[in-house]
PDB file of C-alpha atoms and ligand atoms in Angstrom:
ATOM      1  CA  UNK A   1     152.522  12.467 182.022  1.00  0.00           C
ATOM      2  CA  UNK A   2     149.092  12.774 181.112  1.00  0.00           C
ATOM      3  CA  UNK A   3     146.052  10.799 182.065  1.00  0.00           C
ATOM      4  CA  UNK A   4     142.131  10.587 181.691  1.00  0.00           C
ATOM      5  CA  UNK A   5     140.258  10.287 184.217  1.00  0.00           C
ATOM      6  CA  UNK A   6     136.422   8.754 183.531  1.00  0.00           C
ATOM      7  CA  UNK A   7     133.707   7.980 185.556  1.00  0.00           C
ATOM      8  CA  UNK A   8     130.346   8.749 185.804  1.00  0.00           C
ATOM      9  CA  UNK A   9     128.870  12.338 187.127  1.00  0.00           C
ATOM     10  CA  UNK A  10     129.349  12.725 190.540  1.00  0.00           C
ATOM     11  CA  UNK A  11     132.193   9.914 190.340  1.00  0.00           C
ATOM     12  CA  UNK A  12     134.836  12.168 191.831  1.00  0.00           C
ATOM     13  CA  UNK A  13     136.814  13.180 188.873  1.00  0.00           C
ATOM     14  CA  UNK A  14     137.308  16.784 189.714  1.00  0.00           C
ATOM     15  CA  UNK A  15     137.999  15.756 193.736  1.00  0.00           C
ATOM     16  CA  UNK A  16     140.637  13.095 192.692  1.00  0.00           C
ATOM     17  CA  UNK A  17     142.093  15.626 190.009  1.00  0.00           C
ATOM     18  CA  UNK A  18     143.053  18.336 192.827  1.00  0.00           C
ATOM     19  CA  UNK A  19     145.500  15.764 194.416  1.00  0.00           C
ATOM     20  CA  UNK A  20     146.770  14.117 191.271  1.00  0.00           C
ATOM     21  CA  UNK A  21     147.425  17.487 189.821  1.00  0.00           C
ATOM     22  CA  UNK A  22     149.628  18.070 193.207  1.00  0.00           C
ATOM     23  CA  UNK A  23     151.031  14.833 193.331  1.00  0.00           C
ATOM     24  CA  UNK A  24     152.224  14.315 189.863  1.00  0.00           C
ATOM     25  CA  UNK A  25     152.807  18.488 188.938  1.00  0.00           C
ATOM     26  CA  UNK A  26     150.518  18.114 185.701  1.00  0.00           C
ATOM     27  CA  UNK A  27     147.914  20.542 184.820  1.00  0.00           C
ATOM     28  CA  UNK A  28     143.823  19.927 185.419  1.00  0.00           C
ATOM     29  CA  UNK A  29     141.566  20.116 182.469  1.00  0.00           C
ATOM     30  CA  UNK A  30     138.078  19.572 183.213  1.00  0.00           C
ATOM     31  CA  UNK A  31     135.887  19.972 180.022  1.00  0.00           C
ATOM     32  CA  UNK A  32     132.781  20.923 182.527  1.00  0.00           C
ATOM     33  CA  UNK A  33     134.566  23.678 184.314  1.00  0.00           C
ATOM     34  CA  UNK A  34     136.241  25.040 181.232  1.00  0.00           C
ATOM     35  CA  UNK A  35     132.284  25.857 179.536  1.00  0.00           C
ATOM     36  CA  UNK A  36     131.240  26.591 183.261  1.00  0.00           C
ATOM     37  CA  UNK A  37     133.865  29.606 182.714  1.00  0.00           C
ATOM     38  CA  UNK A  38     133.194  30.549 179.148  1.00  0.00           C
ATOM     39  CA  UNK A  39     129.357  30.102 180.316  1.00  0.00           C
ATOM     40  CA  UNK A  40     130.173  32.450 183.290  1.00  0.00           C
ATOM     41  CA  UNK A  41     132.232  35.288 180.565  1.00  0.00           C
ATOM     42  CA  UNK A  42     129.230  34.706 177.871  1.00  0.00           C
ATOM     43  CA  UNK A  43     131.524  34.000 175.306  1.00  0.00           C
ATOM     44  CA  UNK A  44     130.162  32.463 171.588  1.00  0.00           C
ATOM     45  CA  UNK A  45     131.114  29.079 172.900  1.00  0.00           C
ATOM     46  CA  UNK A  46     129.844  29.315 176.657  1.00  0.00           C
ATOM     47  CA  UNK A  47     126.394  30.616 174.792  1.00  0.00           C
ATOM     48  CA  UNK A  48     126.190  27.887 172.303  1.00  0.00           C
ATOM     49  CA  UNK A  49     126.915  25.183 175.318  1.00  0.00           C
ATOM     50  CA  UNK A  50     124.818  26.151 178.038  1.00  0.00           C
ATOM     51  CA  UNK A  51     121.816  24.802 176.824  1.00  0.00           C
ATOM     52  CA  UNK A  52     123.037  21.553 176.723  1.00  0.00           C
ATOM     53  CA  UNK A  53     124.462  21.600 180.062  1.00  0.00           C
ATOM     54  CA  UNK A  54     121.772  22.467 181.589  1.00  0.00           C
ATOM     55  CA  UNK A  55     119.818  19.215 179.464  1.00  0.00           C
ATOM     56  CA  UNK A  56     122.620  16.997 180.705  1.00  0.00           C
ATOM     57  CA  UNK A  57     123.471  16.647 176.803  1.00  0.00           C
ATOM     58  CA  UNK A  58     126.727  16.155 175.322  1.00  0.00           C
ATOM     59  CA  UNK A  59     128.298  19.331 173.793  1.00  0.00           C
ATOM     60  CA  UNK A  60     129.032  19.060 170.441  1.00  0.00           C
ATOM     61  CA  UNK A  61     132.050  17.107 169.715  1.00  0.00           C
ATOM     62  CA  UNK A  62     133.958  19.467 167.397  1.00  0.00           C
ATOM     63  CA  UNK A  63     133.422  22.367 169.888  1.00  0.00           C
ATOM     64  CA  UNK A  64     135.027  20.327 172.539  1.00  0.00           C
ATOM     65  CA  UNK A  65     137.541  18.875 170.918  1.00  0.00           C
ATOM     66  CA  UNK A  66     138.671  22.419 169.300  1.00  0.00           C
ATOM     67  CA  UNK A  67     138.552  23.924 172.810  1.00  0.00           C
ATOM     68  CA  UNK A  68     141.024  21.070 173.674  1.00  0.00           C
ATOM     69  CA  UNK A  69     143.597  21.265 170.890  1.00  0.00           C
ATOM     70  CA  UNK A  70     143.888  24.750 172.034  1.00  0.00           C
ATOM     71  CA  UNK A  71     144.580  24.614 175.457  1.00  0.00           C
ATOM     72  CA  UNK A  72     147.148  21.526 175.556  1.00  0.00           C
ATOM     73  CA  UNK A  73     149.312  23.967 173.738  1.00  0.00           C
ATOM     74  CA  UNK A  74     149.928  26.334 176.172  1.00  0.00           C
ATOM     75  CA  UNK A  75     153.084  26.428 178.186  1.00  0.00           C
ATOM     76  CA  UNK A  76     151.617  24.954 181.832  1.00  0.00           C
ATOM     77  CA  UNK A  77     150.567  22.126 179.335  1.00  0.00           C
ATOM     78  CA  UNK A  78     154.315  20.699 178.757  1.00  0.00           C
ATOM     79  CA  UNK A  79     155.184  18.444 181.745  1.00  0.00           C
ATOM     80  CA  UNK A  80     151.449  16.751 180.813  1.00  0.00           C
ATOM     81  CA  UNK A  81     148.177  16.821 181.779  1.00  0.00           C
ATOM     82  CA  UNK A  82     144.953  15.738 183.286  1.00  0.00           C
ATOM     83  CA  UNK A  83     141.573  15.495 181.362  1.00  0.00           C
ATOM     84  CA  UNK A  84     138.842  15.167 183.312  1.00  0.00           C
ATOM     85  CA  UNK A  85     135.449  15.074 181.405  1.00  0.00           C
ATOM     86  CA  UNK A  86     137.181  14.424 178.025  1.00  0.00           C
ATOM     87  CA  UNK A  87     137.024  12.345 176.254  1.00  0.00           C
ATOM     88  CA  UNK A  88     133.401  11.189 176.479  1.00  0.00           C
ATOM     89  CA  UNK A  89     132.570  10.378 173.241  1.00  0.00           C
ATOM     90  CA  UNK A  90     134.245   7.526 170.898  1.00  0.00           C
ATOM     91  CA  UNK A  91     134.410  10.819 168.274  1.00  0.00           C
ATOM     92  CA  UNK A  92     136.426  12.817 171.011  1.00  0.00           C
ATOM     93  CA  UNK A  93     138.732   9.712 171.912  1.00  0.00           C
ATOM     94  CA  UNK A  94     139.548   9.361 168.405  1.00  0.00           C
ATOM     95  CA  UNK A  95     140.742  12.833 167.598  1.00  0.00           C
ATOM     96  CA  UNK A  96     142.495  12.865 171.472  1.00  0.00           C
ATOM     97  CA  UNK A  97     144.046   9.861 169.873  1.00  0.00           C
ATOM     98  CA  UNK A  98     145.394  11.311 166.767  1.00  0.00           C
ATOM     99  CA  UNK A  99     146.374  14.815 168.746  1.00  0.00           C
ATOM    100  CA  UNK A 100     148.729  13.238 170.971  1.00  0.00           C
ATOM    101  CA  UNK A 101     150.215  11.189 167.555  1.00  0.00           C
ATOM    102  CA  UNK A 102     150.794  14.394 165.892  1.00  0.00           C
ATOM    103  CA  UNK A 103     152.354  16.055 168.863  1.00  0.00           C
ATOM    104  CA  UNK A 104     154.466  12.556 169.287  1.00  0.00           C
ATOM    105  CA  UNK A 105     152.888  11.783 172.998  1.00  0.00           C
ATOM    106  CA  UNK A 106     151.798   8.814 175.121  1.00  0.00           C
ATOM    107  CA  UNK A 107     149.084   8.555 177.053  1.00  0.00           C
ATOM    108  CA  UNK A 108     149.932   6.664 180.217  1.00  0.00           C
ATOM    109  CA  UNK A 109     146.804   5.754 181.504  1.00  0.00           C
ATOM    110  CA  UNK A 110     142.605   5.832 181.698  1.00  0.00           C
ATOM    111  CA  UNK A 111     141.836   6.374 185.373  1.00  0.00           C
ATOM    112  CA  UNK A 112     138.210   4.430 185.651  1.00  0.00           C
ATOM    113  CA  UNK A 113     136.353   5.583 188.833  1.00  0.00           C
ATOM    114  CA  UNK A 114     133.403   3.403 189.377  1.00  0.00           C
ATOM    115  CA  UNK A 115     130.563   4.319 191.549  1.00  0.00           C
ATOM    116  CA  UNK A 116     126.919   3.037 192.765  1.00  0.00           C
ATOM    117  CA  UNK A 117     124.259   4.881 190.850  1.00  0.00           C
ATOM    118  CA  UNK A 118     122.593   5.521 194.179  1.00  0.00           C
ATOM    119  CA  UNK A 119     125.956   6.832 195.882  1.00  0.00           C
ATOM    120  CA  UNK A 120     126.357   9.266 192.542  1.00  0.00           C
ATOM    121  CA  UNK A 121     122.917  10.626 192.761  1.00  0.00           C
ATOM    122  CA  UNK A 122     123.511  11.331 196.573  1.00  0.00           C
ATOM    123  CA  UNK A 123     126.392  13.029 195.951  1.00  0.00           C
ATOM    124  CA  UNK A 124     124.943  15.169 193.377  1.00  0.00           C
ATOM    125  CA  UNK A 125     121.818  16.244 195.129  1.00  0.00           C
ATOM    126  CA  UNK A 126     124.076  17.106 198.048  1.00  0.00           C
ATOM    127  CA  UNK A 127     126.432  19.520 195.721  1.00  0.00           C
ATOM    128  CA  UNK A 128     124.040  21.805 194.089  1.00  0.00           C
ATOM    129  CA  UNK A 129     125.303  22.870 191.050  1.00  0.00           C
ATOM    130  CA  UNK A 130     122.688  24.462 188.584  1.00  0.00           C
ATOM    131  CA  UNK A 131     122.910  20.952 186.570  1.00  0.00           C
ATOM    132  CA  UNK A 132     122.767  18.751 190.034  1.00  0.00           C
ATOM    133  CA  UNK A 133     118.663  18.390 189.560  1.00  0.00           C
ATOM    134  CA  UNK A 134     116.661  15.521 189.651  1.00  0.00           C
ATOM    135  CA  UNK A 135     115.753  15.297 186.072  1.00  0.00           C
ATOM    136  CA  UNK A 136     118.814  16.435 184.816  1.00  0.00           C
ATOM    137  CA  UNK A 137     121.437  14.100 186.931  1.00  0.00           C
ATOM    138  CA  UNK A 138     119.367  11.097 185.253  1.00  0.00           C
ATOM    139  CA  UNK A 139     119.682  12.129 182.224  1.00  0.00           C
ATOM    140  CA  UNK A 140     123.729  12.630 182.266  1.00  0.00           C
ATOM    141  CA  UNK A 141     123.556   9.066 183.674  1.00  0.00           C
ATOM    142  CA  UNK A 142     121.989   7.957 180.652  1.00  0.00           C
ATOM    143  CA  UNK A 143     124.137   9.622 178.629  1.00  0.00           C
ATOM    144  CA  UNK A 144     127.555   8.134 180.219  1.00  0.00           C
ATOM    145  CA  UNK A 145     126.166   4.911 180.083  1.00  0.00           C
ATOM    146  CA  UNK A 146     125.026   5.137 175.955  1.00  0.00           C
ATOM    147  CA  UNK A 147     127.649   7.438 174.742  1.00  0.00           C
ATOM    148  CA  UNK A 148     130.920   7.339 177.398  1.00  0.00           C
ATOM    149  CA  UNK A 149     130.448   3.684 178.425  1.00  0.00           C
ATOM    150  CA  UNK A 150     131.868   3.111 174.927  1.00  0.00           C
ATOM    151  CA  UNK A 151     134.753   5.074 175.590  1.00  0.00           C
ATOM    152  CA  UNK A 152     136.044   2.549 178.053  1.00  0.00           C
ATOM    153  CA  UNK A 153     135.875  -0.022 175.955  1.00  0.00           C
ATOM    154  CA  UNK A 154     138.024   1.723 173.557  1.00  0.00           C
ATOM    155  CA  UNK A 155     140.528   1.888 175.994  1.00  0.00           C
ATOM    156  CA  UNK A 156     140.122  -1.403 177.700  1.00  0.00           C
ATOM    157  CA  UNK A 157     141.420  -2.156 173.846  1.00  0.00           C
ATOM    158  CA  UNK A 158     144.665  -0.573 174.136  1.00  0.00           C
ATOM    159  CA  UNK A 159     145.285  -2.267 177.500  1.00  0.00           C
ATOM    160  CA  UNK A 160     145.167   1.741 179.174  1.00  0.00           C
ATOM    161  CA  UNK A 161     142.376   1.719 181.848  1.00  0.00           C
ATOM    162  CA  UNK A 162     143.054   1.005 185.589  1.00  0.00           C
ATOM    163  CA  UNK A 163     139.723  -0.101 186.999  1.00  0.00           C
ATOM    164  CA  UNK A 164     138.937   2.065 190.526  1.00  0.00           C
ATOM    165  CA  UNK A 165     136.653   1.556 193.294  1.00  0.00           C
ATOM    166  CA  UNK A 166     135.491   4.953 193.647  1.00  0.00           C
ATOM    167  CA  UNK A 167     133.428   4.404 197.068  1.00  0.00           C
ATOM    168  CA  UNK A 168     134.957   5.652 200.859  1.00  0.00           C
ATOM    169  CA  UNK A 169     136.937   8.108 201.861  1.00  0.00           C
ATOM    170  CA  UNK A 170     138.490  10.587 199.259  1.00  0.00           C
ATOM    171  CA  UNK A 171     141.820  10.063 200.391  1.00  0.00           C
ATOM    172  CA  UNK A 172     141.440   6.116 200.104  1.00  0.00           C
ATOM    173  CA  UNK A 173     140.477   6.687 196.623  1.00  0.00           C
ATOM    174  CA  UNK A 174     143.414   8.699 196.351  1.00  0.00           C
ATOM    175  CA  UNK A 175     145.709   5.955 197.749  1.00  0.00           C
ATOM    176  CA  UNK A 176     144.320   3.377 195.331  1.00  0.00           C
ATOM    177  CA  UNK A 177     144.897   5.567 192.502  1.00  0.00           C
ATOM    178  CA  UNK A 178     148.513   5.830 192.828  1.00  0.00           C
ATOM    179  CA  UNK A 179     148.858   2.328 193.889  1.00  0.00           C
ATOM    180  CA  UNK A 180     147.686   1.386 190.435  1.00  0.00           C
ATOM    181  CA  UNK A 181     149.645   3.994 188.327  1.00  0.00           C
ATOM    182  CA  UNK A 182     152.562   2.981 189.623  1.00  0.00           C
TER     183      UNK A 182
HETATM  184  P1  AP5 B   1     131.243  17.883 184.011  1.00  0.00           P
HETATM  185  O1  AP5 B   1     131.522  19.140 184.701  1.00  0.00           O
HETATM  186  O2  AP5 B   1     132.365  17.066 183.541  1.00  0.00           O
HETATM  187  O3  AP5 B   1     130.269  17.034 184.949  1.00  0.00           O
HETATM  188  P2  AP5 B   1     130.084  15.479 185.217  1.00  0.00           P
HETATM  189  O4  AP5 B   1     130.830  14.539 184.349  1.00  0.00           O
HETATM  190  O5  AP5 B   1     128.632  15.300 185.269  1.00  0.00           O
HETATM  191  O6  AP5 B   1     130.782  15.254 186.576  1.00  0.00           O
HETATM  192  P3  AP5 B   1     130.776  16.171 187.839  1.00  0.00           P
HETATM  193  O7  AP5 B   1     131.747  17.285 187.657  1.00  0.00           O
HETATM  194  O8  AP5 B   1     129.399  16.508 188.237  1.00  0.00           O
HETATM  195  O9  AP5 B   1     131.317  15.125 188.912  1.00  0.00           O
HETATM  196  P4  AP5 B   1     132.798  14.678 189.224  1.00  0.00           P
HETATM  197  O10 AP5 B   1     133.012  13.290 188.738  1.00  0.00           O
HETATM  198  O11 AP5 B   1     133.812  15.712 188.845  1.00  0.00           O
HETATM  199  O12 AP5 B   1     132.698  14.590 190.804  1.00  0.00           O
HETATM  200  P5  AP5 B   1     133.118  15.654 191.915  1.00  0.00           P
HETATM  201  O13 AP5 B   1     134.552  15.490 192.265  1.00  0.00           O
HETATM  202  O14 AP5 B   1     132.631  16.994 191.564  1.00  0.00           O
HETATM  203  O15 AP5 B   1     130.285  18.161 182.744  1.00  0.00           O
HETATM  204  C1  AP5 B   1     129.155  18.988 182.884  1.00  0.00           C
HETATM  205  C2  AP5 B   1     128.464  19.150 181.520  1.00  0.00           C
HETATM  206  O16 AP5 B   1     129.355  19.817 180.605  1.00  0.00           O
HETATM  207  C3  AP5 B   1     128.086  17.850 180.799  1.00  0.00           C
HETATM  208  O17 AP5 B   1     126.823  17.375 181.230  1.00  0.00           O
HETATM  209  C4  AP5 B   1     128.085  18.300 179.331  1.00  0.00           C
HETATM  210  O18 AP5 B   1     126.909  19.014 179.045  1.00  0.00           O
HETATM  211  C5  AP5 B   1     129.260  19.277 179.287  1.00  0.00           C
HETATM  212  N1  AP5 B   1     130.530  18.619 178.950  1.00  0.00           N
HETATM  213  C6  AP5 B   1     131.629  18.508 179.743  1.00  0.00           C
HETATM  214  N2  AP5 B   1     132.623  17.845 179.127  1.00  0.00           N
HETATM  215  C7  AP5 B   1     132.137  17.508 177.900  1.00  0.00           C
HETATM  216  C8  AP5 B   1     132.680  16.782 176.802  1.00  0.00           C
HETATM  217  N3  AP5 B   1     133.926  16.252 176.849  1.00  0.00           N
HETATM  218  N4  AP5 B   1     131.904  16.616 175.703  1.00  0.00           N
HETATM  219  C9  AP5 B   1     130.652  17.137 175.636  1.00  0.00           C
HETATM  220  N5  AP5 B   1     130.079  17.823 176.646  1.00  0.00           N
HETATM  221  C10 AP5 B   1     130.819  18.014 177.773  1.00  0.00           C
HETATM  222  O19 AP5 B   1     132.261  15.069 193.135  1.00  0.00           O
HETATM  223  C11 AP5 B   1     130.862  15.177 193.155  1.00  0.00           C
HETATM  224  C12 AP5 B   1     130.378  15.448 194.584  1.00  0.00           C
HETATM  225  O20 AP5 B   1     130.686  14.318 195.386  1.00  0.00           O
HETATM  226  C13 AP5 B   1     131.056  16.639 195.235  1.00  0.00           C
HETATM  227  O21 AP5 B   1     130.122  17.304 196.048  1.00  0.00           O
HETATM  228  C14 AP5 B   1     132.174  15.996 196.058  1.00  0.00           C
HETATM  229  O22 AP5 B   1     132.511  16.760 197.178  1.00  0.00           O
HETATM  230  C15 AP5 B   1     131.549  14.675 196.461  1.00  0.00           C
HETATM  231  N6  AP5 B   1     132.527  13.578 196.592  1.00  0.00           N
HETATM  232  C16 AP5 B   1     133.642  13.355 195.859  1.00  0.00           C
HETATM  233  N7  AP5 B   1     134.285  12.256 196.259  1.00  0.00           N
HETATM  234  C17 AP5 B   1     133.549  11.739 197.273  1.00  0.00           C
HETATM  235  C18 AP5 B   1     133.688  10.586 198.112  1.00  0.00           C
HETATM  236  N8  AP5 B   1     134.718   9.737 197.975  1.00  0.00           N
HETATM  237  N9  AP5 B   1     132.727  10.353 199.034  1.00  0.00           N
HETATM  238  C19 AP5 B   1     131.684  11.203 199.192  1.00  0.00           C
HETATM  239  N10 AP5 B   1     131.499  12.321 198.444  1.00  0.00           N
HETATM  240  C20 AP5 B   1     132.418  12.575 197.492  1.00  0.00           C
HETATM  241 MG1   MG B   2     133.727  17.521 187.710  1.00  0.00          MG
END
């Protein structure tokens, strides 16, 4: 199986991940945590991404979408897989789109977590990480909203995105989640 899941920083991609991961035996790939790491091991790509991470600017799409490409080939990739963070451009949905073509897969479904802009900036102040700042959580707000936000819509096209309320208790969201993929 594999599935997006899109939302807005702070949304609760990563938190819902960890049980769909569990629940449906498919791999997590979070775009964010995979340049956290190669940030972390100051490798070429970490070094050319951190700046923009810590802007709350998009990476550049070919460097994502190569780091991508690679890693759905591996072997914990082939009973499906998660993305979380990716695709968030209409650039990066295009070439997911013409990946999973070439490799002859389906994707089942765009997970859509939607959250109050005041709830999301609560939660991120609260976390910590060295992008949760003021000035930089409003700017990767802007961002979803210009450059993801169209992203959606590309899916809402091919009839793929389940629409989530992505407010109360983790395991609520959880519940709903499942009760719309099935
Ligand atoms: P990324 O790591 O993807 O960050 P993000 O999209 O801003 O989202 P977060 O990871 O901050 O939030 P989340 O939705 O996972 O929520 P979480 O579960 O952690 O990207 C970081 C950067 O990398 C980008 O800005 C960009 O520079 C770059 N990048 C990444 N992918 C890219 C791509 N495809 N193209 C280009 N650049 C890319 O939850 C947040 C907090 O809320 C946690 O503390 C959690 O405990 C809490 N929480 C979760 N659920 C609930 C709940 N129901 N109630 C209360 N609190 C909750
Ligand atoms: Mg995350």
């Amino acid at each position: 199986m594999i599935l997006i899941l899109i939302g807005a920083p702070g949304s609760g991609k990563g938190t819902q991940a960890e049980y769909l991961r569990k629940k449906y035996n498919i791999t997590h790939l979070s775009t964010g945590d995979m340049l956290r790491e190669n940030v972390k091991e100051g490798t070429e790509l970490g070094n050319k991404a951190n700046e923009y991470m810590q802007r709350g600017e998009l990476v550049a799409d070919k460097l994502i979408i190569d780091m991508i490409s690679e890693r759905t080939t591996r072997d914990d990739c082939k009973n499906g897989f998660l993305l979380d963070g990716f695709p968030r451009s209409l650039p990066q949905a295009e070439a997911l789109d013409e990946m999973l073509l070439e490799k002859g897969l389906e994707l089942e479904a765009v997970v859509n977590l939607m959250v109050d802009e005041e709830e999301l900036v609560k939660r991120l102040l609260g976390r910590g990480r060295s992008d949760d700042n003021e000035e930089t959580i409003r700017n990767r707000l802007n961002v979803f909203r210009e450059q993801t936000s169209p992203v959606l819509d590309y899916y809402k096209e091919q009839c793929k995105v389940k629409d989530i309320d992505g407010v109360g208790a983790i395991e609520d969201i959880f519940e709903r989640i499942i009760g719309a993929l099935d």
